PDB file of C-alpha atoms in Angstrom:
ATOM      1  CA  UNK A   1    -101.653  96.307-206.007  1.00 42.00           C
ATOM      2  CA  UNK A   2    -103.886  96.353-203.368  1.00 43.00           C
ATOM      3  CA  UNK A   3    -103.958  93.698-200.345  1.00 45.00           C
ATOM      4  CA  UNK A   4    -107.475  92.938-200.630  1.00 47.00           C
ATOM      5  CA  UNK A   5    -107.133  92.350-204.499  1.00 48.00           C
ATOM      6  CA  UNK A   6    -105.043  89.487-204.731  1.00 47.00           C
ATOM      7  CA  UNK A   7    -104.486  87.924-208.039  1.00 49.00           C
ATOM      8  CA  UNK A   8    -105.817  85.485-209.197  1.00 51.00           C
ATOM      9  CA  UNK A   9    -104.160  81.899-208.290  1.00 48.00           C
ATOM     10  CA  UNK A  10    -102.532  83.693-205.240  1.00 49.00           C
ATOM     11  CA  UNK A  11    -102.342  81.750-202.143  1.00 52.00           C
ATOM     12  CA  UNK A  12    -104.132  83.523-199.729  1.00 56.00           C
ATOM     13  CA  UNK A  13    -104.581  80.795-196.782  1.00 59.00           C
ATOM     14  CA  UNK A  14    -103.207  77.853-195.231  1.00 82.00           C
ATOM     15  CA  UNK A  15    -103.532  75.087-192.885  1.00 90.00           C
ATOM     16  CA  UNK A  16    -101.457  72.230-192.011  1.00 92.00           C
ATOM     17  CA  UNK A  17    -103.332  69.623-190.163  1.00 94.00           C
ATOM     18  CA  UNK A  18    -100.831  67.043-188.349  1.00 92.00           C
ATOM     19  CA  UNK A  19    -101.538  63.944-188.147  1.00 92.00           C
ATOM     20  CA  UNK A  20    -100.071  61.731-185.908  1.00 93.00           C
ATOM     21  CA  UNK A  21    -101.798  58.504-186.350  1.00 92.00           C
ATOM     22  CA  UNK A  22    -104.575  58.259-189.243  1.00 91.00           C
ATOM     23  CA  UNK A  23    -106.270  55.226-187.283  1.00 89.00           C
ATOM     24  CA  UNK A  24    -107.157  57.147-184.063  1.00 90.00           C
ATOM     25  CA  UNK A  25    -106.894  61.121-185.634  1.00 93.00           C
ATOM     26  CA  UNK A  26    -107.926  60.528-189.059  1.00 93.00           C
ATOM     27  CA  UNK A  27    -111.679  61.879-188.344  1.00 93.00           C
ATOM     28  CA  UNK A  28    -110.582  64.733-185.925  1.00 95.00           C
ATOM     29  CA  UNK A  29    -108.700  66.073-189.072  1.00 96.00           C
ATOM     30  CA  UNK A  30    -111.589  65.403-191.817  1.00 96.00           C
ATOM     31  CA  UNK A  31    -113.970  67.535-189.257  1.00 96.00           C
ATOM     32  CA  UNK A  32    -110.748  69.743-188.620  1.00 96.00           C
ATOM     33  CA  UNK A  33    -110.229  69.690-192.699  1.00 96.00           C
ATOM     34  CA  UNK A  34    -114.495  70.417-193.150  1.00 96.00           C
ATOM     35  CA  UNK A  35    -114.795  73.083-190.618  1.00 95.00           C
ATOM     36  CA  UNK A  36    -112.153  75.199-192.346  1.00 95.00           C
ATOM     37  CA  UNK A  37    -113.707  74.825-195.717  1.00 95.00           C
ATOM     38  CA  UNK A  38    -117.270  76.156-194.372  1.00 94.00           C
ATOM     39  CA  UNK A  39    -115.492  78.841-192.870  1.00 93.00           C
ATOM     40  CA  UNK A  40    -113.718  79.979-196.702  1.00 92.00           C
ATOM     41  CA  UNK A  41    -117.789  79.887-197.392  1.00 92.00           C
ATOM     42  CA  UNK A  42    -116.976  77.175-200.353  1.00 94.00           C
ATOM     43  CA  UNK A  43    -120.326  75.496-201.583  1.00 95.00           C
ATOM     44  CA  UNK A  44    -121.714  72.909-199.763  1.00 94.00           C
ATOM     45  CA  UNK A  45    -121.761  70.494-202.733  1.00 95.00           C
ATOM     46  CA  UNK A  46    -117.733  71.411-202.873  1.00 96.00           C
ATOM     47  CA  UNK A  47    -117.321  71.159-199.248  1.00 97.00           C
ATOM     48  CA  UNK A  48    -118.755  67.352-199.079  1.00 97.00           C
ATOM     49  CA  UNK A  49    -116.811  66.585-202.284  1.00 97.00           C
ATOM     50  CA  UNK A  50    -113.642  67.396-200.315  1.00 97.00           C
ATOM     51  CA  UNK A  51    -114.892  65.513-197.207  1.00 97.00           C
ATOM     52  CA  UNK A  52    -114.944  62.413-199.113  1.00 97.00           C
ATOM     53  CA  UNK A  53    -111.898  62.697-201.281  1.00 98.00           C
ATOM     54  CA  UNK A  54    -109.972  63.448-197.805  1.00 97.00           C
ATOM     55  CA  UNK A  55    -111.550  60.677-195.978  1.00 96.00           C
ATOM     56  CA  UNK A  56    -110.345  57.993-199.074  1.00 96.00           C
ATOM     57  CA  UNK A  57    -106.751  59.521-199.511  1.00 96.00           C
ATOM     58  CA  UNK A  58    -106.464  58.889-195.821  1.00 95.00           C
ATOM     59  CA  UNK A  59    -107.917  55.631-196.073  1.00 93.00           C
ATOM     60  CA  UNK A  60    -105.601  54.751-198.578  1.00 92.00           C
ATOM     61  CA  UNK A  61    -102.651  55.633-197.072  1.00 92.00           C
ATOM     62  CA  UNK A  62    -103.169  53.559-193.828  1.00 91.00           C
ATOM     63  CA  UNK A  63    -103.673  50.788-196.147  1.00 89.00           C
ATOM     64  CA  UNK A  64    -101.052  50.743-198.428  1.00 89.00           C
ATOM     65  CA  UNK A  65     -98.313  53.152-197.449  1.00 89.00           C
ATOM     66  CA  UNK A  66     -98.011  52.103-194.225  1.00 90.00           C
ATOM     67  CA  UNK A  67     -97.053  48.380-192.313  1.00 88.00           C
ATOM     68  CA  UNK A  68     -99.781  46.947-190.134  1.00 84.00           C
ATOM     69  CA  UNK A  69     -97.508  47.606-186.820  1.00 86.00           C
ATOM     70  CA  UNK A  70     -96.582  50.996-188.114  1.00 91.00           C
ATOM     71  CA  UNK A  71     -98.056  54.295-187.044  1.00 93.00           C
ATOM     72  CA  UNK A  72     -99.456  56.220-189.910  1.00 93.00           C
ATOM     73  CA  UNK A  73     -98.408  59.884-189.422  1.00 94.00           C
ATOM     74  CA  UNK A  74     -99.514  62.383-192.388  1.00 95.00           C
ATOM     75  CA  UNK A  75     -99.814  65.868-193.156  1.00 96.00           C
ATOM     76  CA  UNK A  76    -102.705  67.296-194.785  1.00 96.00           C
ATOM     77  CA  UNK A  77    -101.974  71.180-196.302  1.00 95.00           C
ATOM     78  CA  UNK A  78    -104.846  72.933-197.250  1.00 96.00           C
ATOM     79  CA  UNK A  79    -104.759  76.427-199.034  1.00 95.00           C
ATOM     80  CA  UNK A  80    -107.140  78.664-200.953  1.00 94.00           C
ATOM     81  CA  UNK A  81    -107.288  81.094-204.197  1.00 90.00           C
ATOM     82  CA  UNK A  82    -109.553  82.824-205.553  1.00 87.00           C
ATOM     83  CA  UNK A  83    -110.859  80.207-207.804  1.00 92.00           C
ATOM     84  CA  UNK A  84    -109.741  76.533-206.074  1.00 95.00           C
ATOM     85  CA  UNK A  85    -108.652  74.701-203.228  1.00 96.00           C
ATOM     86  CA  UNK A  86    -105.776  73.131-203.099  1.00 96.00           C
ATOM     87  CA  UNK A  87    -104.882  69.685-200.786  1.00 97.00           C
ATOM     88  CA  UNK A  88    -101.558  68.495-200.263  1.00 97.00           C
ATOM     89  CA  UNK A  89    -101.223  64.744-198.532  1.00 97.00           C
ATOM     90  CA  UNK A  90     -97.424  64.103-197.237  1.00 96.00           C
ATOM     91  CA  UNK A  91     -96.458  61.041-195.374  1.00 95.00           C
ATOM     92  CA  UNK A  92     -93.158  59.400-195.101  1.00 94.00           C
ATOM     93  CA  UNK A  93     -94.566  55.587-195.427  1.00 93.00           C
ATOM     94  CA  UNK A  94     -93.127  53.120-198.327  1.00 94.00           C
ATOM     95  CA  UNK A  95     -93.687  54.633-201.712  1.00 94.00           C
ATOM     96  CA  UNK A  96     -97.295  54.404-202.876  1.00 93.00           C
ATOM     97  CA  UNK A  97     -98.450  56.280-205.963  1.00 94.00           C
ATOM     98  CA  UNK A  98    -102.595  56.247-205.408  1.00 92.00           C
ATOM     99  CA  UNK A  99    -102.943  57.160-209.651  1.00 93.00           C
ATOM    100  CA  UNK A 100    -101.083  54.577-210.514  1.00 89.00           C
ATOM    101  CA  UNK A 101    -103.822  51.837-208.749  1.00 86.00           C
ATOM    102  CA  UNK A 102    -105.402  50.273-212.589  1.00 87.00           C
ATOM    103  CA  UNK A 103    -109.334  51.589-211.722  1.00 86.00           C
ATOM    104  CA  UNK A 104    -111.777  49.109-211.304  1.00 89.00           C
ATOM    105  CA  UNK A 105    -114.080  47.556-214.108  1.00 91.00           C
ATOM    106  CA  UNK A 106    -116.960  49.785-213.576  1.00 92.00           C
ATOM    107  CA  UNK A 107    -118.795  48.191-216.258  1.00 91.00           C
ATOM    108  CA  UNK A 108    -119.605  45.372-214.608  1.00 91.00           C
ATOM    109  CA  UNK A 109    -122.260  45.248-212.709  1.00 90.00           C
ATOM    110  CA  UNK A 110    -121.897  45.924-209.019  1.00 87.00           C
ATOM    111  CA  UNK A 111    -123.232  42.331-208.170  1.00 86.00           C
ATOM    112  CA  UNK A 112    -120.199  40.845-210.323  1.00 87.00           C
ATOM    113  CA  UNK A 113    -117.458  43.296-208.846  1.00 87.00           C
ATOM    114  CA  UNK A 114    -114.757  42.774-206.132  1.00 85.00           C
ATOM    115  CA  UNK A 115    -115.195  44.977-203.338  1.00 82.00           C
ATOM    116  CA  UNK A 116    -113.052  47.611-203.518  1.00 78.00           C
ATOM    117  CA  UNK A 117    -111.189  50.221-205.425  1.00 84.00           C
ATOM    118  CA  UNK A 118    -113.685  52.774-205.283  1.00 93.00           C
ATOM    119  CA  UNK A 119    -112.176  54.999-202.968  1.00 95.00           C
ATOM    120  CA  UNK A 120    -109.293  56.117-205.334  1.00 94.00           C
ATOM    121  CA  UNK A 121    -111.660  56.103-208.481  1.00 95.00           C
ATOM    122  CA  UNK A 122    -114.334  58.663-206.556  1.00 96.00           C
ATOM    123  CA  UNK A 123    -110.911  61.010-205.635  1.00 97.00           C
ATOM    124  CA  UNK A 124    -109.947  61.154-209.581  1.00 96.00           C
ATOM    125  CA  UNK A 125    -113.654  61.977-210.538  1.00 96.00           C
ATOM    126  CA  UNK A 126    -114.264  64.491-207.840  1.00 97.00           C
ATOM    127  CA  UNK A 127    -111.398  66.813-208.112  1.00 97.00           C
ATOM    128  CA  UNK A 128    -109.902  68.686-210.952  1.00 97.00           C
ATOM    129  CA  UNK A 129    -106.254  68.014-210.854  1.00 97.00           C
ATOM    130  CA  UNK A 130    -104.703  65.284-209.321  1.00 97.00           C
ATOM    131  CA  UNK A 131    -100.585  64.662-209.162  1.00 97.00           C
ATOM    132  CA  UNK A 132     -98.325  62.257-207.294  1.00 97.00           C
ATOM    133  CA  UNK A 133     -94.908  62.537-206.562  1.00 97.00           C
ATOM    134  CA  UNK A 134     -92.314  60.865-204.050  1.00 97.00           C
ATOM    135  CA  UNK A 135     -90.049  63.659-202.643  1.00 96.00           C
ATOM    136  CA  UNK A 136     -87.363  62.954-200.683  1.00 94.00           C
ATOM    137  CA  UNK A 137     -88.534  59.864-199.229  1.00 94.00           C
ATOM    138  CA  UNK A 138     -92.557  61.092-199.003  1.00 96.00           C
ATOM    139  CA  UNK A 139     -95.420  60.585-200.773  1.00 96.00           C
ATOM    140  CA  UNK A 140     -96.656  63.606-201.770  1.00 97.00           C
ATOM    141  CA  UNK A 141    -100.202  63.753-203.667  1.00 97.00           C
ATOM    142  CA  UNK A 142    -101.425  67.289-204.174  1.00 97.00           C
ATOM    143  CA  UNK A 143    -105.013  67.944-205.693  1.00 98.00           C
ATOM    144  CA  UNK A 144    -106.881  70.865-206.888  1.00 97.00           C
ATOM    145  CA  UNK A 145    -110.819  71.616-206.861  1.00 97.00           C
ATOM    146  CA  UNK A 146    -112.283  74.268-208.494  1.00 96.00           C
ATOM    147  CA  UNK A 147    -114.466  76.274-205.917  1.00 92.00           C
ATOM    148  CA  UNK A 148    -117.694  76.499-208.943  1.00 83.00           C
ATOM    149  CA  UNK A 149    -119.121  73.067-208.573  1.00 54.00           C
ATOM    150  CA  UNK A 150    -119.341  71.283-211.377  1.00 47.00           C
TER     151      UNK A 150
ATOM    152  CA  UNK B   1    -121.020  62.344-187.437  1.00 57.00           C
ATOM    153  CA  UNK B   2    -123.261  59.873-186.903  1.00 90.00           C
ATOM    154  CA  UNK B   3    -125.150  57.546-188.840  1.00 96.00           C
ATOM    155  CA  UNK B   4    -128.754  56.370-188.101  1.00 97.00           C
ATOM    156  CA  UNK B   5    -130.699  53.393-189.335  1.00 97.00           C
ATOM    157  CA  UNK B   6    -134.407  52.696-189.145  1.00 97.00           C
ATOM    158  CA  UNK B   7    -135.493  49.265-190.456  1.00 96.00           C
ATOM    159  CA  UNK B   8    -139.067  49.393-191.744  1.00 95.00           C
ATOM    160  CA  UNK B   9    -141.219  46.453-192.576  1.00 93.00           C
ATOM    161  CA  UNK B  10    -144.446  46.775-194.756  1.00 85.00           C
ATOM    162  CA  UNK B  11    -144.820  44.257-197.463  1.00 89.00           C
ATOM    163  CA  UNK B  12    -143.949  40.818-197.128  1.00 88.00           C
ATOM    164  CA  UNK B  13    -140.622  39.881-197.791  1.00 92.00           C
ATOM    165  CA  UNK B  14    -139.717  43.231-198.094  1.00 95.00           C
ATOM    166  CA  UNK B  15    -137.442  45.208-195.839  1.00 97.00           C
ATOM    167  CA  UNK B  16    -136.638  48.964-195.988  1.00 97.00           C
ATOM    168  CA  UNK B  17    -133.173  50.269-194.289  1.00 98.00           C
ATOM    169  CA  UNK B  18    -134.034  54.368-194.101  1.00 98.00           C
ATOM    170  CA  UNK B  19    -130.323  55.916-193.520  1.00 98.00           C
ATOM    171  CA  UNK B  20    -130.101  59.717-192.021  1.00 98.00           C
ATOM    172  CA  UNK B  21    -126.685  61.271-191.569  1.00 98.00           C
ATOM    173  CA  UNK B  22    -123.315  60.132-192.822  1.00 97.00           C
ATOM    174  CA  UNK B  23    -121.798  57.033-194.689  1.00 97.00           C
ATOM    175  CA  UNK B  24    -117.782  57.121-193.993  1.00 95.00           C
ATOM    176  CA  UNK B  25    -115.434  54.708-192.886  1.00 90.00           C
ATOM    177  CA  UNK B  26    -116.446  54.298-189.360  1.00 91.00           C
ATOM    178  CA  UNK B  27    -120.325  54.746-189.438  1.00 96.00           C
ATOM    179  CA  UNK B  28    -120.216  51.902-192.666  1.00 96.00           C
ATOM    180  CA  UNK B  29    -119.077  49.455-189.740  1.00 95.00           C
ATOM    181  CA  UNK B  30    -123.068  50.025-188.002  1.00 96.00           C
ATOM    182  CA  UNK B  31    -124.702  49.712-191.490  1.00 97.00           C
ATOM    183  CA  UNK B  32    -122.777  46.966-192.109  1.00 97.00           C
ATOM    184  CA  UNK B  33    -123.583  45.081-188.904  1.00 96.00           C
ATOM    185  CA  UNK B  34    -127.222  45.886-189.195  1.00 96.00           C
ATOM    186  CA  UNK B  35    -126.653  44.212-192.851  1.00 97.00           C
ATOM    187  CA  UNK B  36    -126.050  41.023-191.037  1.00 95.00           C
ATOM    188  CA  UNK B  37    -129.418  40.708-189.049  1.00 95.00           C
ATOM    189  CA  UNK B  38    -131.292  42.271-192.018  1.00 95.00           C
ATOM    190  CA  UNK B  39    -129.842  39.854-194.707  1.00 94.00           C
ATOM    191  CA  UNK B  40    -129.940  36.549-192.170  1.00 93.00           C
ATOM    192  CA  UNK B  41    -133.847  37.034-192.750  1.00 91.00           C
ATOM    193  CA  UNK B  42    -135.802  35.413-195.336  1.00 90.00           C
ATOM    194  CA  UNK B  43    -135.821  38.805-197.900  1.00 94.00           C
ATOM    195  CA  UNK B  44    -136.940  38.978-201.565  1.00 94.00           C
ATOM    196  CA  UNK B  45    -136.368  42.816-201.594  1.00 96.00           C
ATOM    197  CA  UNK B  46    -134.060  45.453-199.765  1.00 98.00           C
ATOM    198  CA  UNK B  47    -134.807  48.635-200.063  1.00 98.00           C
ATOM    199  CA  UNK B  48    -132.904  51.489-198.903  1.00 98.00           C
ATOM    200  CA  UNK B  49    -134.301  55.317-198.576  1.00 98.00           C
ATOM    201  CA  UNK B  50    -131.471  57.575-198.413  1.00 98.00           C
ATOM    202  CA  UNK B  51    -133.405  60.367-198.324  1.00 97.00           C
ATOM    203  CA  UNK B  52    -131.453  61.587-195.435  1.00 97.00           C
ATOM    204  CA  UNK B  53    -128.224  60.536-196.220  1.00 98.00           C
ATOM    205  CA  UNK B  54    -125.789  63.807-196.239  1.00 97.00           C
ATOM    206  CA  UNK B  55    -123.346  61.630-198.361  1.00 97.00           C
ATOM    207  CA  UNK B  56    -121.708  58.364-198.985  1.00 98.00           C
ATOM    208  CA  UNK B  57    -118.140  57.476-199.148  1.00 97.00           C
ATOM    209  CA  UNK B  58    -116.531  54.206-201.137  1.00 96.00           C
ATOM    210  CA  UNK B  59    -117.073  52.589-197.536  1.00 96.00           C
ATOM    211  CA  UNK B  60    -120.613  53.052-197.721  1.00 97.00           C
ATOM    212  CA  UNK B  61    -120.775  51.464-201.797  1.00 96.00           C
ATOM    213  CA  UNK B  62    -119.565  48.510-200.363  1.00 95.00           C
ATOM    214  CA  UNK B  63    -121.646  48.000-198.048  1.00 96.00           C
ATOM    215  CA  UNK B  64    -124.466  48.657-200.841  1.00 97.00           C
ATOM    216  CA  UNK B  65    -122.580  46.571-202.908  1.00 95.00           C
ATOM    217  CA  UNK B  66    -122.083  43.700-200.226  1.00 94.00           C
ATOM    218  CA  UNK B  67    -125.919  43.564-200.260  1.00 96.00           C
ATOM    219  CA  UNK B  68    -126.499  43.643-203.816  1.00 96.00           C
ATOM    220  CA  UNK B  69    -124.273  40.354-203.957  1.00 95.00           C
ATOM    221  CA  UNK B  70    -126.073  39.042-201.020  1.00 95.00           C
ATOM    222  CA  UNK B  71    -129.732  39.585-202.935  1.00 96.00           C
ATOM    223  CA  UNK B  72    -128.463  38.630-205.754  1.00 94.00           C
ATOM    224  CA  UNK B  73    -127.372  34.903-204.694  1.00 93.00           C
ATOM    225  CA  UNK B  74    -131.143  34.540-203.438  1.00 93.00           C
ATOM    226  CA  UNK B  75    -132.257  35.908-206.104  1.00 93.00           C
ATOM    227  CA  UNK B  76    -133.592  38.670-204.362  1.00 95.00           C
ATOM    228  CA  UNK B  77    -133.111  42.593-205.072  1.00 95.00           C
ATOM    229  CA  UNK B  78    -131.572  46.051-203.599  1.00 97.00           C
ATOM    230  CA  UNK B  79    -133.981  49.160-204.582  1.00 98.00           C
ATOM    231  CA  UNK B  80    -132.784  52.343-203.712  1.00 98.00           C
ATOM    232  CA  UNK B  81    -134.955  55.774-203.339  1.00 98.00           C
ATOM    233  CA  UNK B  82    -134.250  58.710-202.976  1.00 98.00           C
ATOM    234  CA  UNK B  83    -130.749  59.808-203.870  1.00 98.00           C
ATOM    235  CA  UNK B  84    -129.772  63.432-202.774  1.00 97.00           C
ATOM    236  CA  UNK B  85    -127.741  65.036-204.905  1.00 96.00           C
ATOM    237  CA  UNK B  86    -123.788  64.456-203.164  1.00 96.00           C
ATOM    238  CA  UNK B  87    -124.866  60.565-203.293  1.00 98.00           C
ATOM    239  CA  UNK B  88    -126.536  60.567-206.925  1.00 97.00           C
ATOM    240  CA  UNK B  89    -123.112  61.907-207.916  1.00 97.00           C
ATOM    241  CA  UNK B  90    -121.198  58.863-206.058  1.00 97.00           C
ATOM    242  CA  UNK B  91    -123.473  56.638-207.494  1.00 97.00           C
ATOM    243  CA  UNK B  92    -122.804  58.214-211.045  1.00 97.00           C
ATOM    244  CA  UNK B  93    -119.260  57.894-210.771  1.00 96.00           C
ATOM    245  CA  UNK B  94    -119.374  54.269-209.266  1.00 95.00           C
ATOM    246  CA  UNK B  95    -121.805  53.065-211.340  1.00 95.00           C
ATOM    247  CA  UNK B  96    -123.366  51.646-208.190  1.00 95.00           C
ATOM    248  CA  UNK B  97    -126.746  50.534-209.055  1.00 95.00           C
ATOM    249  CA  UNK B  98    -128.268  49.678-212.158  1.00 93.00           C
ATOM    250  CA  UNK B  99    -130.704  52.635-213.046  1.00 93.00           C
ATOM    251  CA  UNK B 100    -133.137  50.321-213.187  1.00 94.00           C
ATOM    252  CA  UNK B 101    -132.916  49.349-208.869  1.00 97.00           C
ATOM    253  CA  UNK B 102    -133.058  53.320-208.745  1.00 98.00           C
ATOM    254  CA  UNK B 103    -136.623  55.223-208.003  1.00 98.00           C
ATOM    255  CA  UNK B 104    -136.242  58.792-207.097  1.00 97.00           C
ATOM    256  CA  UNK B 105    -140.034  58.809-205.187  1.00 97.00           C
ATOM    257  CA  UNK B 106    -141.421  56.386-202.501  1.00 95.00           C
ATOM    258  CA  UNK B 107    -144.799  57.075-204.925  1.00 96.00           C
ATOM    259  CA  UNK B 108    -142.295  55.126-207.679  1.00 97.00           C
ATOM    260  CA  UNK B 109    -141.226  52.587-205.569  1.00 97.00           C
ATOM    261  CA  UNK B 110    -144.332  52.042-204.541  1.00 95.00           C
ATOM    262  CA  UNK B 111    -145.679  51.827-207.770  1.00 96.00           C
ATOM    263  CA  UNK B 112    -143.094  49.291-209.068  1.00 96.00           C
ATOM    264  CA  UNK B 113    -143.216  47.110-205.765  1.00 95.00           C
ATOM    265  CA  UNK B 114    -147.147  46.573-206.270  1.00 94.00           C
ATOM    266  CA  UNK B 115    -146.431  45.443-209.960  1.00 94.00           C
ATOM    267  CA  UNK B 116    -144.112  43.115-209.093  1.00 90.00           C
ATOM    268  CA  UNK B 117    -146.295  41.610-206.448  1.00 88.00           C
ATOM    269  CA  UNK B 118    -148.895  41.530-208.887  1.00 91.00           C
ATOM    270  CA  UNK B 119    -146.686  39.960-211.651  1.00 90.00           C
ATOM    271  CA  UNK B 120    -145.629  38.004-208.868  1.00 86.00           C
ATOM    272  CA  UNK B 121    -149.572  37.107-207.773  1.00 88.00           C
ATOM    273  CA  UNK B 122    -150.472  35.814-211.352  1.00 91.00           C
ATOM    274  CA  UNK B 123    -147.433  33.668-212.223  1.00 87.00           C
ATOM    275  CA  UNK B 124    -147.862  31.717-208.411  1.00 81.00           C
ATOM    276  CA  UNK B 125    -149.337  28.015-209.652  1.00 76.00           C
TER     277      UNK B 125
END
């Protein structure tokens, strides 16, 4: 097979963005994270999706994973094929599956509703697949998005 | 990326926030604080034109959301106007705004605003 044909699903690039501390770094690595994307030449509606589902997996793992004195260091993996993009999140806080949060009542109306809990709701409706899993003492969350935008 | 915020006043009682740029977690913290002045006035309707707004994050439906609770305890309303696409589909997802507090034209808005003054013109004692 030819190098330039790569099957489909084949990972053809990566980049690990380290994060040391998701208070201070945590934008550096979304424009890090956006930049990259534009340069793949995904869709802008796909690139913004990603921006924002990055942005409230970060958020949510300086808010739950992580003590209030404790430095939230994280990983972000990104890597493309042919026909997605795929994010990996690893950090080594205190397990915290972001799936398992119960969704908010989104029929109520937003007058009525507790602030909150739409960070994690947006991330399941914006990408395709979404999986958790704790690996030897990290939280590992690994999504997929499609690169047609749906 | 920043985030910028032009208040507008035309009709009385009636403020317009016009956002350009990003909503996020850190530029949510400038809407929010310009929230503070705008909602300490005496308001019957808040509307915001996001007609520039690149996107919004859940950080940014809060703050939309902290309004709408605010308006709603004075009886008061949050109109919003013209949704681009990346935010329509936040909205969508959210269910941020009844359809109803939704215009996709300033010519709508418009239209609605002067029958509600009107409406509001013939019920006055």
């Amino acid at each position: 097979m030819l190098s330039s044909d790569p099957p489909e699903g084949r990972q053809e690039l990566d980049e690990r963005i380290v994060v040391e501390d998701a208070r201070r770094e945590g934008m550096a690595a979304l424009n890090r994270l956006e930049a990259r994307c534009r340069v793949e030449g995904l869709s802008e509606a796909v690139v913004i999706d990603l921006r924002v589902v990055a942005e409230e997996v970060l958020t949510n793992v300086v808010k739950y994973a992580f003590e209030p004195g404790a430095t939230p260091a994280l990983e972000l993996c990104v890597s493309f094929t042919d026909g997605a993009v795929r994010l990996e999140f690893r950090d080594e806080g205190r397990a915290f599956d972001p799936l398992g949060e119960p969704p908010p009542d989104l029929d109520l109306p937003p007058e009525q509703r507790p602030l909150g809990g739409l960070g994690l709701t947006l991330v399941r409706a914006l990408v395709d697949e979404a999986r958790y899993e704790r690996e030897e003492g990290a939280n590992v969350l690994r999504l997929v998005k499609r690169r047609a935008a749906q | 990326m920043a985030l910028s915020i032009q208040l507008e006043e035309g009709r009385s009682f009636t403020k317009t926030l016009r956002l350009t740029g990003r909503l996020d977690n850190e530029t949510a913290a400038d809407l929010d604080r310009e929230l503070d002045a705008v909602l300490s006035s005496a308001l019957k309707v808040l509307v915001f034109d996001l007609g520039g707004l690149e996107y919004t994050t859940s950080a940014g439906l809060r703050s939309f959301m902290r309004s709408q609770k605010a308006m709603r305890a004075r009886e008061g309303k949050v109109l919003f106007v013209n949704l681009q696409p990346p935010v329509q589909k936040v909205f969508d997802i959210a269910k941020a705004a009844d359809l109803a507090t939704v215009f996709r034209s300033v010519k709508e808005l418009d239209d609605y605003l002067d029958a509600m003054q009107k409406k509001a013109r013939e019920e006055a004692p």
